[in-house]
Coordinates of C-alpha atoms in Angstrom, one line a residue:
P802 CA 106.8 132.6 92.8
K803 CA 103.5 131.8 91.3
A804 CA 101.2 128.9 92.0
H805 CA 97.6 128.1 91.1
S806 CA 94.5 130.3 90.8
E807 CA 92.3 127.8 92.6
S808 CA 92.5 125.3 95.4
C809 CA 95.7 123.2 95.7
C810 CA 96.6 119.8 97.1
V811 CA 100.1 119.3 98.5
A812 CA 102.5 116.4 98.7
V813 CA 106.0 116.5 100.2
S814 CA 108.7 114.1 99.0
P815 CA 110.0 111.6 101.6
D816 CA 113.4 113.4 101.8
G817 CA 111.7 116.8 102.2
R818 CA 113.5 118.3 99.1
L819 CA 110.5 118.6 96.8
L820 CA 107.0 120.0 97.1
A821 CA 104.3 119.0 94.6
T822 CA 101.1 121.1 94.3
A823 CA 98.1 120.6 92.1
G824 CA 95.4 123.1 91.2
F825 CA 93.7 125.2 88.5
D826 CA 95.1 128.2 86.5
Q827 CA 92.2 130.4 85.5
T828 CA 94.2 132.5 83.1
K829 CA 94.9 129.4 81.0
D830 CA 91.8 127.4 81.8
E831 CA 94.0 124.5 82.6
Y832 CA 94.7 122.2 85.5
E833 CA 98.3 121.9 86.4
V834 CA 100.8 120.2 88.8
R835 CA 103.9 122.1 89.8
L836 CA 107.1 120.8 91.3
W837 CA 109.1 123.1 93.7
D838 CA 112.4 123.1 95.4
A839 CA 111.2 123.1 99.1
S840 CA 114.4 124.8 100.4
T841 CA 114.5 127.7 97.9
G842 CA 110.9 128.1 96.8
D843 CA 112.0 127.8 93.1
E844 CA 109.6 126.3 90.7
L845 CA 111.3 123.4 88.9
F846 CA 108.6 122.2 86.5
C847 CA 104.9 122.6 85.6
I848 CA 102.6 119.9 84.1
E849 CA 99.6 121.5 82.6
G850 CA 96.7 120.6 80.3
K851 CA 92.9 121.0 79.9
E852 CA 92.3 117.2 80.4
E853 CA 94.5 116.9 83.5
V854 CA 91.7 117.3 86.0
V855 CA 93.7 117.0 89.3
L856 CA 91.7 115.8 92.3
T857 CA 92.4 117.1 95.8
T858 CA 93.3 113.6 97.0
G859 CA 95.1 112.6 93.9
L860 CA 98.7 113.5 94.4
A861 CA 101.3 111.3 96.1
F862 CA 105.1 110.6 96.1
S863 CA 106.2 107.0 96.2
P864 CA 107.8 106.0 99.5
N865 CA 111.3 106.2 98.1
G866 CA 110.6 109.5 96.4
T867 CA 111.4 108.3 92.8
L868 CA 107.8 108.6 91.4
L869 CA 105.0 111.1 91.6
A870 CA 101.5 109.8 91.1
L871 CA 98.8 112.1 89.7
A872 CA 95.1 111.1 89.7
C873 CA 93.4 112.7 86.7
H874 CA 90.0 112.6 85.2
G875 CA 90.3 109.2 83.6
R876 CA 93.9 108.0 84.3
V877 CA 96.7 107.7 86.8
R878 CA 100.0 109.2 85.6
L879 CA 103.3 108.3 87.1
W880 CA 106.2 110.8 86.7
D881 CA 109.8 109.8 87.0
V882 CA 111.1 112.3 89.6
A883 CA 114.4 110.5 90.1
K884 CA 115.4 110.8 86.4
F885 CA 114.3 114.5 86.5
L886 CA 116.5 115.2 89.4
E887 CA 119.5 113.5 87.8
C888 CA 119.1 115.6 84.7
L889 CA 118.7 118.7 86.8
K890 CA 122.2 118.2 88.2
E891 CA 123.6 118.7 84.7
S892 CA 124.2 122.1 83.2
G893 CA 121.8 123.4 80.6
P894 CA 118.0 124.0 80.3
I895 CA 115.5 122.5 82.8
P896 CA 114.8 118.9 81.7
P897 CA 111.3 117.6 81.1
L898 CA 109.6 115.6 83.8
F899 CA 109.5 112.2 82.3
L900 CA 106.2 110.2 82.1
E901 CA 107.1 106.8 83.5
R902 CA 103.7 105.1 83.1
E903 CA 100.0 105.7 82.6
F904 CA 97.1 103.7 83.8
P905 CA 93.8 104.5 82.0
N906 CA 90.6 104.3 83.9
P907 CA 87.0 104.7 82.6
A908 CA 85.8 106.8 85.6
P909 CA 87.0 110.0 87.3
L910 CA 89.4 109.2 90.1
T911 CA 89.1 110.3 93.6
S912 CA 92.1 109.0 95.5
V913 CA 95.5 107.4 95.1
A914 CA 97.9 105.7 97.5
F915 CA 101.3 103.9 97.2
A916 CA 101.9 100.7 99.1
P917 CA 104.8 101.1 101.6
S918 CA 107.0 99.0 99.4
G919 CA 106.5 101.4 96.5
E920 CA 105.8 98.4 94.2
L921 CA 102.0 98.8 94.1
L922 CA 99.6 101.7 93.6
A923 CA 95.9 101.8 94.5
F924 CA 93.2 104.2 93.4
G925 CA 89.5 104.7 93.8
D926 CA 87.0 106.2 91.4
R927 CA 83.5 107.6 91.2
R928 CA 82.0 104.4 89.5
N929 CA 82.4 102.3 92.6
G930 CA 85.8 101.0 91.6
V931 CA 89.1 100.2 93.3
T932 CA 92.1 99.2 91.3
L933 CA 95.5 97.7 92.2
C934 CA 98.4 98.5 89.9
D935 CA 101.7 96.5 89.9
L936 CA 104.3 99.1 89.1
Q937 CA 106.9 96.5 88.1
T938 CA 104.7 94.8 85.4
G939 CA 102.1 97.4 84.7
Q940 CA 99.3 94.9 85.4
T941 CA 96.1 96.4 86.8
T942 CA 93.7 94.4 88.9
P943 CA 90.1 95.7 89.5
L944 CA 88.7 95.0 92.9
E945 CA 84.9 94.7 93.1
G946 CA 83.1 95.2 96.4
H947 CA 81.6 98.8 96.5
D948 CA 78.2 99.9 95.2
Q949 CA 78.9 103.6 95.8
P950 CA 81.7 106.0 94.6
V951 CA 84.9 105.3 96.4
F952 CA 86.2 108.4 98.3
C953 CA 89.4 107.2 99.9
V954 CA 92.0 104.4 99.9
A955 CA 94.8 103.6 102.4
F956 CA 97.4 100.8 102.7
S957 CA 98.3 99.2 106.1
P958 CA 101.9 99.9 107.2
D959 CA 103.0 96.4 106.1
G960 CA 101.2 96.7 102.8
A961 CA 99.3 93.5 103.3
T962 CA 95.9 95.2 103.6
L963 CA 94.2 97.9 101.6
A964 CA 91.2 99.8 103.0
S965 CA 88.7 101.7 100.8
G966 CA 85.8 103.8 101.9
D967 CA 82.8 104.9 99.9
R968 CA 80.0 107.5 99.8
G969 CA 77.5 105.1 101.3
G970 CA 79.5 104.6 104.5
T971 CA 81.0 101.2 103.7
V972 CA 84.6 100.3 104.3
V973 CA 86.1 97.3 102.5
L974 CA 89.3 95.5 103.6
W975 CA 91.2 93.8 100.8
D976 CA 93.9 91.1 101.0
V977 CA 96.5 92.7 98.7
A978 CA 98.5 89.5 97.9
A979 CA 95.3 87.6 96.9
A980 CA 93.7 90.7 95.4
S981 CA 90.5 89.6 97.1
R982 CA 88.0 91.1 99.5
H983 CA 88.7 90.3 103.2
A984 CA 85.8 92.0 104.9
V985 CA 83.0 94.5 104.4
L986 CA 82.6 97.0 107.3
S987 CA 79.5 99.0 107.6
A988 CA 80.6 102.2 109.3
S989 CA 77.4 104.3 108.8
T990 CA 75.2 105.6 106.0
N991 CA 77.3 108.7 105.7
P992 CA 80.3 109.2 103.3
V993 CA 83.6 107.8 104.6
R994 CA 85.9 110.9 104.3
D995 CA 89.2 109.5 105.6
L996 CA 90.9 106.3 106.7
A997 CA 94.0 105.9 108.9
F998 CA 95.8 102.7 110.0
S999 CA 97.6 102.5 113.4
G1000 CA 101.4 102.1 113.2
D1001 CA 101.2 98.3 113.9
G1002 CA 98.4 97.9 111.3
Q1003 CA 96.1 96.2 113.8
R1004 CA 93.5 99.0 113.9
L1005 CA 91.8 101.1 111.3
A1006 CA 90.0 104.4 112.0
S1007 CA 87.4 105.6 109.6
S1008 CA 85.7 109.0 109.6
S1009 CA 82.1 109.9 108.6
A1010 CA 79.6 111.5 110.9
W1011 CA 81.7 110.0 113.7
I1012 CA 84.9 108.0 114.1
T1013 CA 84.8 104.2 114.0
L1014 CA 87.7 102.0 115.2
W1015 CA 88.1 98.6 113.7
D1016 CA 90.1 95.5 114.5
V1017 CA 91.8 94.8 111.1
V1018 CA 92.5 91.1 111.9
T1019 CA 89.1 90.1 113.0
A1020 CA 87.2 92.8 111.0
R1021 CA 85.3 93.5 114.2
K1022 CA 84.1 97.0 115.2
L1023 CA 85.9 98.1 118.4
S1024 CA 83.9 101.3 119.0
D1025 CA 82.1 104.3 117.6
I1026 CA 83.5 107.6 118.9
R1027 CA 80.8 110.3 118.7
V1028 CA 82.5 113.4 120.0
H1029 CA 82.4 115.9 117.2
S1030 CA 79.1 117.8 116.8
G1031 CA 79.5 117.6 113.0
A1032 CA 81.1 115.4 110.5
V1033 CA 84.7 114.2 111.1
S1034 CA 86.7 115.5 108.1
S1035 CA 90.2 114.3 108.8
L1036 CA 92.1 111.6 110.8
A1037 CA 95.8 110.9 111.5
F1038 CA 97.5 108.3 113.7
C1039 CA 100.7 109.2 115.4
S1040 CA 103.8 107.2 114.7
D1041 CA 103.5 105.6 118.2
G1042 CA 100.4 103.8 116.9
Q1043 CA 98.4 104.8 120.0
T1044 CA 97.4 108.4 119.5
L1045 CA 94.7 109.4 117.0
A1046 CA 94.0 112.9 116.0
S1047 CA 90.6 114.0 114.5
G1048 CA 89.4 117.2 113.0
G1049 CA 85.7 118.0 112.6
S1050 CA 83.3 120.4 111.0
D1051 CA 82.6 121.7 114.5
G1052 CA 86.0 123.4 114.4
M1053 CA 87.5 121.1 117.1
V1054 CA 90.7 119.1 117.0
K1055 CA 90.8 116.1 119.4
L1056 CA 93.5 113.7 120.5
W1057 CA 92.7 110.2 121.5
E1058 CA 94.4 107.2 123.1
A1059 CA 93.0 104.8 120.5
A1060 CA 93.1 102.0 123.1
P1061 CA 90.9 102.1 125.2
E1062 CA 89.4 104.9 123.1
E1063 CA 89.7 107.6 125.7
E1064 CA 89.7 111.3 124.8
D1065 CA 93.1 112.7 125.8
A1066 CA 92.8 116.4 124.8
V1067 CA 90.5 118.9 123.2
L1068 CA 92.4 121.4 121.1
E1069 CA 90.4 124.6 120.7
G1070 CA 91.3 127.6 118.6
H1071 CA 89.7 127.2 115.1
N1072 CA 86.6 129.2 114.3
D1073 CA 85.4 127.0 111.4
R1074 CA 85.6 123.4 110.3
V1075 CA 89.0 121.7 110.4
L1076 CA 90.1 120.5 107.0
G1077 CA 93.3 118.6 107.8
V1078 CA 95.4 117.2 110.6
A1079 CA 98.9 115.8 110.5
F1080 CA 101.5 114.6 113.0
S1081 CA 105.2 115.3 112.7
S1082 CA 107.3 112.2 112.2
D1083 CA 108.4 112.1 115.9
G1084 CA 104.8 112.6 117.0
S1085 CA 105.6 115.6 119.2
T1086 CA 103.7 118.1 117.1
L1087 CA 100.3 118.1 115.5
A1088 CA 99.4 120.5 112.7
S1089 CA 95.8 121.5 112.0
S1090 CA 94.4 123.6 109.2
S1091 CA 90.9 125.0 108.9
F1092 CA 88.4 126.7 106.7
D1093 CA 89.0 129.8 108.8
G1094 CA 92.5 130.1 107.2
K1095 CA 94.3 129.3 110.4
V1096 CA 97.2 126.8 110.7
K1097 CA 98.1 125.8 114.2
L1098 CA 100.8 123.7 115.8
W1099 CA 100.0 121.8 119.0
D1100 CA 102.1 120.1 121.6
T1101 CA 100.8 116.5 121.6
L1102 CA 101.9 115.8 125.2
S1103 CA 100.3 118.9 126.8
G1104 CA 97.6 119.7 124.2
A1105 CA 98.8 123.3 124.3
E1106 CA 99.0 125.4 121.1
H1107 CA 102.6 126.3 120.8
Q1108 CA 102.5 128.2 117.5
H1109 CA 100.0 130.0 115.3
L1110 CA 101.4 130.1 111.8
D1111 CA 100.8 133.3 109.9
A1112 CA 98.4 132.0 107.2
T1113 CA 97.4 134.2 104.3
S1114 CA 94.3 136.4 104.0
G1115 CA 92.0 134.1 105.9
L1116 CA 91.6 131.8 103.0
P1117 CA 90.7 128.1 103.8
A1118 CA 93.8 126.1 104.6
T1119 CA 94.0 122.5 103.6
S1120 CA 96.2 119.4 103.5
P1121 CA 98.9 120.1 106.1
A1122 CA 102.1 118.0 105.4
F1123 CA 105.3 117.8 107.4
S1124 CA 108.6 117.1 105.8
P1125 CA 110.1 113.9 107.2
D1126 CA 112.7 115.7 109.3
G1127 CA 110.0 118.0 110.7
R1128 CA 111.8 121.2 109.5
F1129 CA 109.1 122.3 107.0
L1130 CA 105.3 122.3 107.0
A1131 CA 103.4 122.7 103.7
C1132 CA 99.7 123.6 103.4
G1133 CA 97.4 124.3 100.5
A1134 CA 94.9 127.2 100.1
V1135 CA 92.8 128.8 97.4
G1136 CA 95.2 130.2 94.9
R1137 CA 98.4 129.6 96.9
V1138 CA 100.6 127.1 98.7
Q1139 CA 102.3 128.0 101.9
L1140 CA 105.6 126.5 103.1
W1141 CA 106.9 127.3 106.6
N1142 CA 110.4 126.7 107.8
L1143 CA 109.7 125.6 111.3
A1144 CA 113.4 125.3 112.1
A1145 CA 113.7 129.1 111.4
G1146 CA 110.9 130.0 113.7
G1147 CA 108.1 129.7 111.2
A1148 CA 109.4 131.8 108.4
R1149 CA 107.0 131.4 105.5
E1150 CA 107.3 131.2 101.7
V1151 CA 104.0 131.8 99.8
F1152 CA 103.5 130.6 96.3
V1153 CA 100.8 133.0 95.1
G1154 CA 98.4 132.3 92.2
R1155 CA 98.0 134.5 89.2

C-alpha cells in the first residue's frame, strides 16, 4: 500500500482498529490524511487538498474513537469516523468520510488535543493563541495568556486543567471549566517542545533545554532535571503515574521516578537524536524512535532493550504510538508509515510513499 511522499504523523484509534496518517504527496502537490485498517494494512480513505496543510502534531482521535481531528493551516476539521465505519459495513462502494464540524482559525495551527471526556477540543497556533472548542455546541473560546507561538497543548487526565507551552519557554495552566488562566509557569527561555501530565494529574512535566516538573495544584516548580546534553525532544508518563521517560537530542532515552526525581535507567542504543517515546498501556514496554531510523523496545523494569524493530532504510523515525491492547506499534517516517504486529514477533507492514 502507498502512503505519503514526505514526513508523516501517526494516530492510532483507541480500539486499535484504525491508523490515521498525515503527510505530503509530491506527485499531486497536495497534503493528505489517510485512514487505514490496522489489521490488514488496507487504505480505507484519503483526504487530500492543496490547502489542507497538516501539521506533525495536528492529528488526533477522540477518546471514544468516533471523531478524528485534523489541524490544518487555518482551521480544525473534525471527521465522523463512527458514521464512516457504519457505512463501511454495508455492501457497495467505499463511503465518504463525513465532515462533522469545522473550526476556522486565523493563524496556522501547531497542536490539537481532545479532553478525556471527548466533549472539548483544544488547539494552539502560531499567533500566540489557545482555543477551547465545545464539541456539543460548536462554541469556541479563545484563551489569552501567551506572547509567543504556542507549540503544544495537553489536558490533565481529569480534563479539569489544560496546559500549553510556547516558543519563549512559558507554560500556562488553564482552568477549563472557567476558561481562565490559572497560572503562568516560566520554564526557560527555550521553546517548550512537549508536555505530559502524570496519571493522577498532580504533576506536569515540560521539556525544553531540560525537563521541568511542576506541581499542578500549587503551580510550584518541583525541580529542573538537567541530564540530557542537548534539548529534550519528547516526554511520556507511564500509566502508573510515577515513571517518566524522556528522549533527547543527545540520542539518549532516560527513565525517571518522577518523585523524588531520581534517574532510574539510562537506555543507550540510538546514534542520533530521539524524536519520540511512548509507553505501552500496561507500562511494561517503552518504545523510542530516532533520527537514526531505529525503533527500539525497552523493558521498563530492567531498562534492557528487548527488541530492535526492523525500521526502513535508516530514515528518521517519528511519533511512536501503541495500540491500546499493546499488540501493534505504529511509527512515522519520511515517505512511509510503519506498523509492527508485536504479538506476531514484530512482523511489519510498511506503507510506502510514491
